[in-house]
PDB file of C-alpha atoms in Angstrom:
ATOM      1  CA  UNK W 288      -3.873  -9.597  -5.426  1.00 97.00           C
ATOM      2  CA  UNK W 289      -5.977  -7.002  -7.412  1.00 98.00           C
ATOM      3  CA  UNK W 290      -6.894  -3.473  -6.687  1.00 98.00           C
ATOM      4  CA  UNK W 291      -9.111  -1.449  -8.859  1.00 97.00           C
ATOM      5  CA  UNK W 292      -9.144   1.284  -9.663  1.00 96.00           C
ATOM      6  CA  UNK W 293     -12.107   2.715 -11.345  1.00 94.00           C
ATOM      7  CA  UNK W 294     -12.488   0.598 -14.064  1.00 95.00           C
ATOM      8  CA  UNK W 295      -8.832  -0.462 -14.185  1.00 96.00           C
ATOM      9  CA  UNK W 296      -7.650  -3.458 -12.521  1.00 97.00           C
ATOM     10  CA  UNK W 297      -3.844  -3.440 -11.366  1.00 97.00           C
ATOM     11  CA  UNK W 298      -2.069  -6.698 -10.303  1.00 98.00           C
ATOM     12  CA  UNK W 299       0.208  -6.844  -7.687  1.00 98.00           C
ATOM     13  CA  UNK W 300       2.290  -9.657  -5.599  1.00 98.00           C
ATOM     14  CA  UNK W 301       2.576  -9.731  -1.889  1.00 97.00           C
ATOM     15  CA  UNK W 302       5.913 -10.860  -0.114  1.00 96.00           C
ATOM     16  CA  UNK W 303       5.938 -13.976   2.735  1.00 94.00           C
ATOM     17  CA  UNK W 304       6.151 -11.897   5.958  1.00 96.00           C
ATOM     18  CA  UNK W 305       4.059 -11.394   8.610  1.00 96.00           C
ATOM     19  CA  UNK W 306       2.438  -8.185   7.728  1.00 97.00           C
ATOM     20  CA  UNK W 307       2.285  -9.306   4.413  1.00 98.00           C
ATOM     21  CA  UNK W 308       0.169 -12.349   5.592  1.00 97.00           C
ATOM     22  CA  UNK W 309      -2.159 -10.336   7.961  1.00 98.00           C
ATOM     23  CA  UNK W 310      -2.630  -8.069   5.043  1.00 98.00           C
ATOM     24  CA  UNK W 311      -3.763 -10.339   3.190  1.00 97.00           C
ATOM     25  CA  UNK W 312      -6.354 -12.006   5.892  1.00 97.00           C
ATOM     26  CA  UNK W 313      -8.184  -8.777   5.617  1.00 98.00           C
ATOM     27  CA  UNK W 314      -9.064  -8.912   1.822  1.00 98.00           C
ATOM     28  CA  UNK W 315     -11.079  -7.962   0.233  1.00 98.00           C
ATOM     29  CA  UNK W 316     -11.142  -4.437   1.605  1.00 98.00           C
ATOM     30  CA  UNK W 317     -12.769  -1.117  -0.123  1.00 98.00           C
ATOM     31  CA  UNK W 318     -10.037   2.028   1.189  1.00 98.00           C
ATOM     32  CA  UNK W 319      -9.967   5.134   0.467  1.00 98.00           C
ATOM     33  CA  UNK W 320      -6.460   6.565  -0.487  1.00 98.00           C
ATOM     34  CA  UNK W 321      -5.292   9.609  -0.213  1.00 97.00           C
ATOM     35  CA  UNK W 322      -2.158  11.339  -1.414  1.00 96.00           C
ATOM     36  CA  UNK W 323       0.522  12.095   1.049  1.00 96.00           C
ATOM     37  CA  UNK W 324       3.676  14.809   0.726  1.00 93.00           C
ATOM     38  CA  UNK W 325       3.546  13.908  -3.261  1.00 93.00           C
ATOM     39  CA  UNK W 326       5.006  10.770  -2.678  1.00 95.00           C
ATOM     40  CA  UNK W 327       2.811   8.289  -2.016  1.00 97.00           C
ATOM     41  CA  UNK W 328      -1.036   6.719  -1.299  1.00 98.00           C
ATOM     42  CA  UNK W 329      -2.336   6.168   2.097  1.00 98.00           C
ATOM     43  CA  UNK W 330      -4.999   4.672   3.821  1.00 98.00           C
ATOM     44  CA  UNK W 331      -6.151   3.485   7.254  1.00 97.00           C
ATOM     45  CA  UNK W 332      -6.489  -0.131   7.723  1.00 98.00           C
ATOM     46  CA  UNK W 333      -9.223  -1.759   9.779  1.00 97.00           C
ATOM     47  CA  UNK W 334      -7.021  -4.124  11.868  1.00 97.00           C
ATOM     48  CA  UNK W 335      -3.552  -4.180  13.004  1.00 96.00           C
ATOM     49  CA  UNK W 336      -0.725  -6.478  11.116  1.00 97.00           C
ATOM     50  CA  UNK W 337       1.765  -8.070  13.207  1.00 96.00           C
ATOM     51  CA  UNK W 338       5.051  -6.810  12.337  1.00 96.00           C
ATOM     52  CA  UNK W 339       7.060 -10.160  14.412  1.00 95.00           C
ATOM     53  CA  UNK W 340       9.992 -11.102  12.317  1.00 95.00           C
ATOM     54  CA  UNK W 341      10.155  -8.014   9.684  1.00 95.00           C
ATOM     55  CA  UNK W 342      13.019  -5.728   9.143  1.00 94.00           C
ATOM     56  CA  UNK W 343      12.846  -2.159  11.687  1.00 92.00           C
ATOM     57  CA  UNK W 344      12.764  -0.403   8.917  1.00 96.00           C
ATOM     58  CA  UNK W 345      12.934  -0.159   4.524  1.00 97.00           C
ATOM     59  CA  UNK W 346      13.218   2.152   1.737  1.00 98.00           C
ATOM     60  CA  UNK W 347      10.684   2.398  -0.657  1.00 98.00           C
ATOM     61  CA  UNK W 348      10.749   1.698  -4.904  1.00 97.00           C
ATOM     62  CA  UNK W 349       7.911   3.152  -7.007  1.00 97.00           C
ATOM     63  CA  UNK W 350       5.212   0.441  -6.987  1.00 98.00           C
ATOM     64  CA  UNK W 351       6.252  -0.442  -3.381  1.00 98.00           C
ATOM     65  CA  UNK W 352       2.952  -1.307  -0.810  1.00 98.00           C
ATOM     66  CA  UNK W 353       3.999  -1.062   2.655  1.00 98.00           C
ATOM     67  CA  UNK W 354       3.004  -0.539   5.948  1.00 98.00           C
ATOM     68  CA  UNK W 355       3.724   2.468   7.961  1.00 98.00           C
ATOM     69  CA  UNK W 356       3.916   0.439  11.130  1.00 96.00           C
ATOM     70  CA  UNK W 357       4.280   3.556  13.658  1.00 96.00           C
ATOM     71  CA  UNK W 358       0.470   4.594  12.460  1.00 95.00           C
ATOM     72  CA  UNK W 359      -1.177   1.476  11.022  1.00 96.00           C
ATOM     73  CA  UNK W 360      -1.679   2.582   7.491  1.00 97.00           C
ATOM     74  CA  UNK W 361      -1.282   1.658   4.145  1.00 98.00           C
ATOM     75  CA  UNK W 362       1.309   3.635   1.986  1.00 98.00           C
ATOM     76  CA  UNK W 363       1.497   3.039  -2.017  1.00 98.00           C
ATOM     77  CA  UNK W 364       4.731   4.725  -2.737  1.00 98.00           C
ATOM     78  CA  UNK W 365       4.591   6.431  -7.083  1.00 97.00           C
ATOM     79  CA  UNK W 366       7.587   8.482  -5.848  1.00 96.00           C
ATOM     80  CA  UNK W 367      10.964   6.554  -3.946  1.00 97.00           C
ATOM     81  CA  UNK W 368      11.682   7.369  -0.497  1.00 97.00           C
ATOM     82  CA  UNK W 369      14.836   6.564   1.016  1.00 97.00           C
ATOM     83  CA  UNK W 370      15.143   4.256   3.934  1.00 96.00           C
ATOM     84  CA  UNK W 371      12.342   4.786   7.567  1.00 96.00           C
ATOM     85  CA  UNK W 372      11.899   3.513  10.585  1.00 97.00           C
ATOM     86  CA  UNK W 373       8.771   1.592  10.920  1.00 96.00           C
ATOM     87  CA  UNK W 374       8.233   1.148   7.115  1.00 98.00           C
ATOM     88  CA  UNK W 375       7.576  -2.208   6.246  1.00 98.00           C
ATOM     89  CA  UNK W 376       6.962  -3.703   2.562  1.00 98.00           C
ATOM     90  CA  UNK W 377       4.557  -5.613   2.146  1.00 98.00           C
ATOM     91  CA  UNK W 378       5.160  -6.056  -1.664  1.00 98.00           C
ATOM     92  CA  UNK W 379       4.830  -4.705  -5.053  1.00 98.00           C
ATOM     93  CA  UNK W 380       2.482  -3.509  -8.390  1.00 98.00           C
ATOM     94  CA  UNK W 381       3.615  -6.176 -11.111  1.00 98.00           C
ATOM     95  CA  UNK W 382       3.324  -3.228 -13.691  1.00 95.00           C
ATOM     96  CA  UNK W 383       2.274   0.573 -14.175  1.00 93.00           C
ATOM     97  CA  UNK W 384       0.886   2.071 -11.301  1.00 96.00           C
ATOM     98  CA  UNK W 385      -0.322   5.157 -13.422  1.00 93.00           C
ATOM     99  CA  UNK W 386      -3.966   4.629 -12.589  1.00 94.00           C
ATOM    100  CA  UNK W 387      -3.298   5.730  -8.934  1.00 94.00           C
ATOM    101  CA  UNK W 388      -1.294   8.552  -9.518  1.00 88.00           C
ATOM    102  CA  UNK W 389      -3.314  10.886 -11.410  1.00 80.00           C
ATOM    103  CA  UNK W 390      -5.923  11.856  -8.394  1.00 85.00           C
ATOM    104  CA  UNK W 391      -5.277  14.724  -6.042  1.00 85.00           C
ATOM    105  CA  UNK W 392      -8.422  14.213  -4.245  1.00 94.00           C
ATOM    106  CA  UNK W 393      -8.824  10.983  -2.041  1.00 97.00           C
ATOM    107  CA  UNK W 394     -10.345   7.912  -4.190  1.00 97.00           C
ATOM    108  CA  UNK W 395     -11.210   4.609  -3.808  1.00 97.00           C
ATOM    109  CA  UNK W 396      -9.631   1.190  -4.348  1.00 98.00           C
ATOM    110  CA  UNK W 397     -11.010  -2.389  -3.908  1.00 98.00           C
ATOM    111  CA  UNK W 398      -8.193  -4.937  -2.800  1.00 98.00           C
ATOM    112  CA  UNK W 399      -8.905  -8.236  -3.511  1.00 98.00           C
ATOM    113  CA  UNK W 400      -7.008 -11.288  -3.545  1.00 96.00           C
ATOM    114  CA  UNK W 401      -6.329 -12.681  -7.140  1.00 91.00           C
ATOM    115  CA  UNK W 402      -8.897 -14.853  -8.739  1.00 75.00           C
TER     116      UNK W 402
END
């Protein structure tokens, strides 16, 4: 999948899960992120995302796109965070996620699916 940011375009690979699969049903999607405890990118999602078969709970890696399953939202992790209950990964920038990073104030993204 793509999101864009601005006028950069950031690639990204989503895993085989559930969630990841639901996720994916709802592209393309136009979110507004917004930064949360310095750590990562979050944003409401439209719809639920089944969560049947996926771990209880994952750390994060810089680049990481999860779901926080306990509130329904998108996280985009540019900091690690060690290992929470309800996180689920739903998979990860292929490169250098410095175009989200650099915006204290809420922004938007497009998600699509690759072309």
């Amino acid at each position: 999948m793509t999101v864009t940011v601005g006028s950069t375009v950031l690639s990204a690979t989503l895993g085989a899960g559930a969630a990841a699969r639901d996720f994916l049903a709802l592209l393309p999607l136009r979110l507004t992120l917004a930064d949360f405890h310095g750590i990562e990118k979050v944003a409401d999602l439209p719809a639920a995302l089944s969560t049947e078969g996926e771990p209880a709970g994952t750390a994060a890696e810089i680049g990481d796109i999860a779901l926080y399953a306990p509130w329904g939202n998108l996280a985009i992790f540019y900091r690690p965070f060690p290992r929470s209950a309800g996180l689920v990964r739903l998979g990860a920038f292929d490169g250098d996620i410095a175009a989200l990073e650099g915006h204290s104030e809420p922004f938007d993204v497009i998600i699509e699916r690759a072309g």
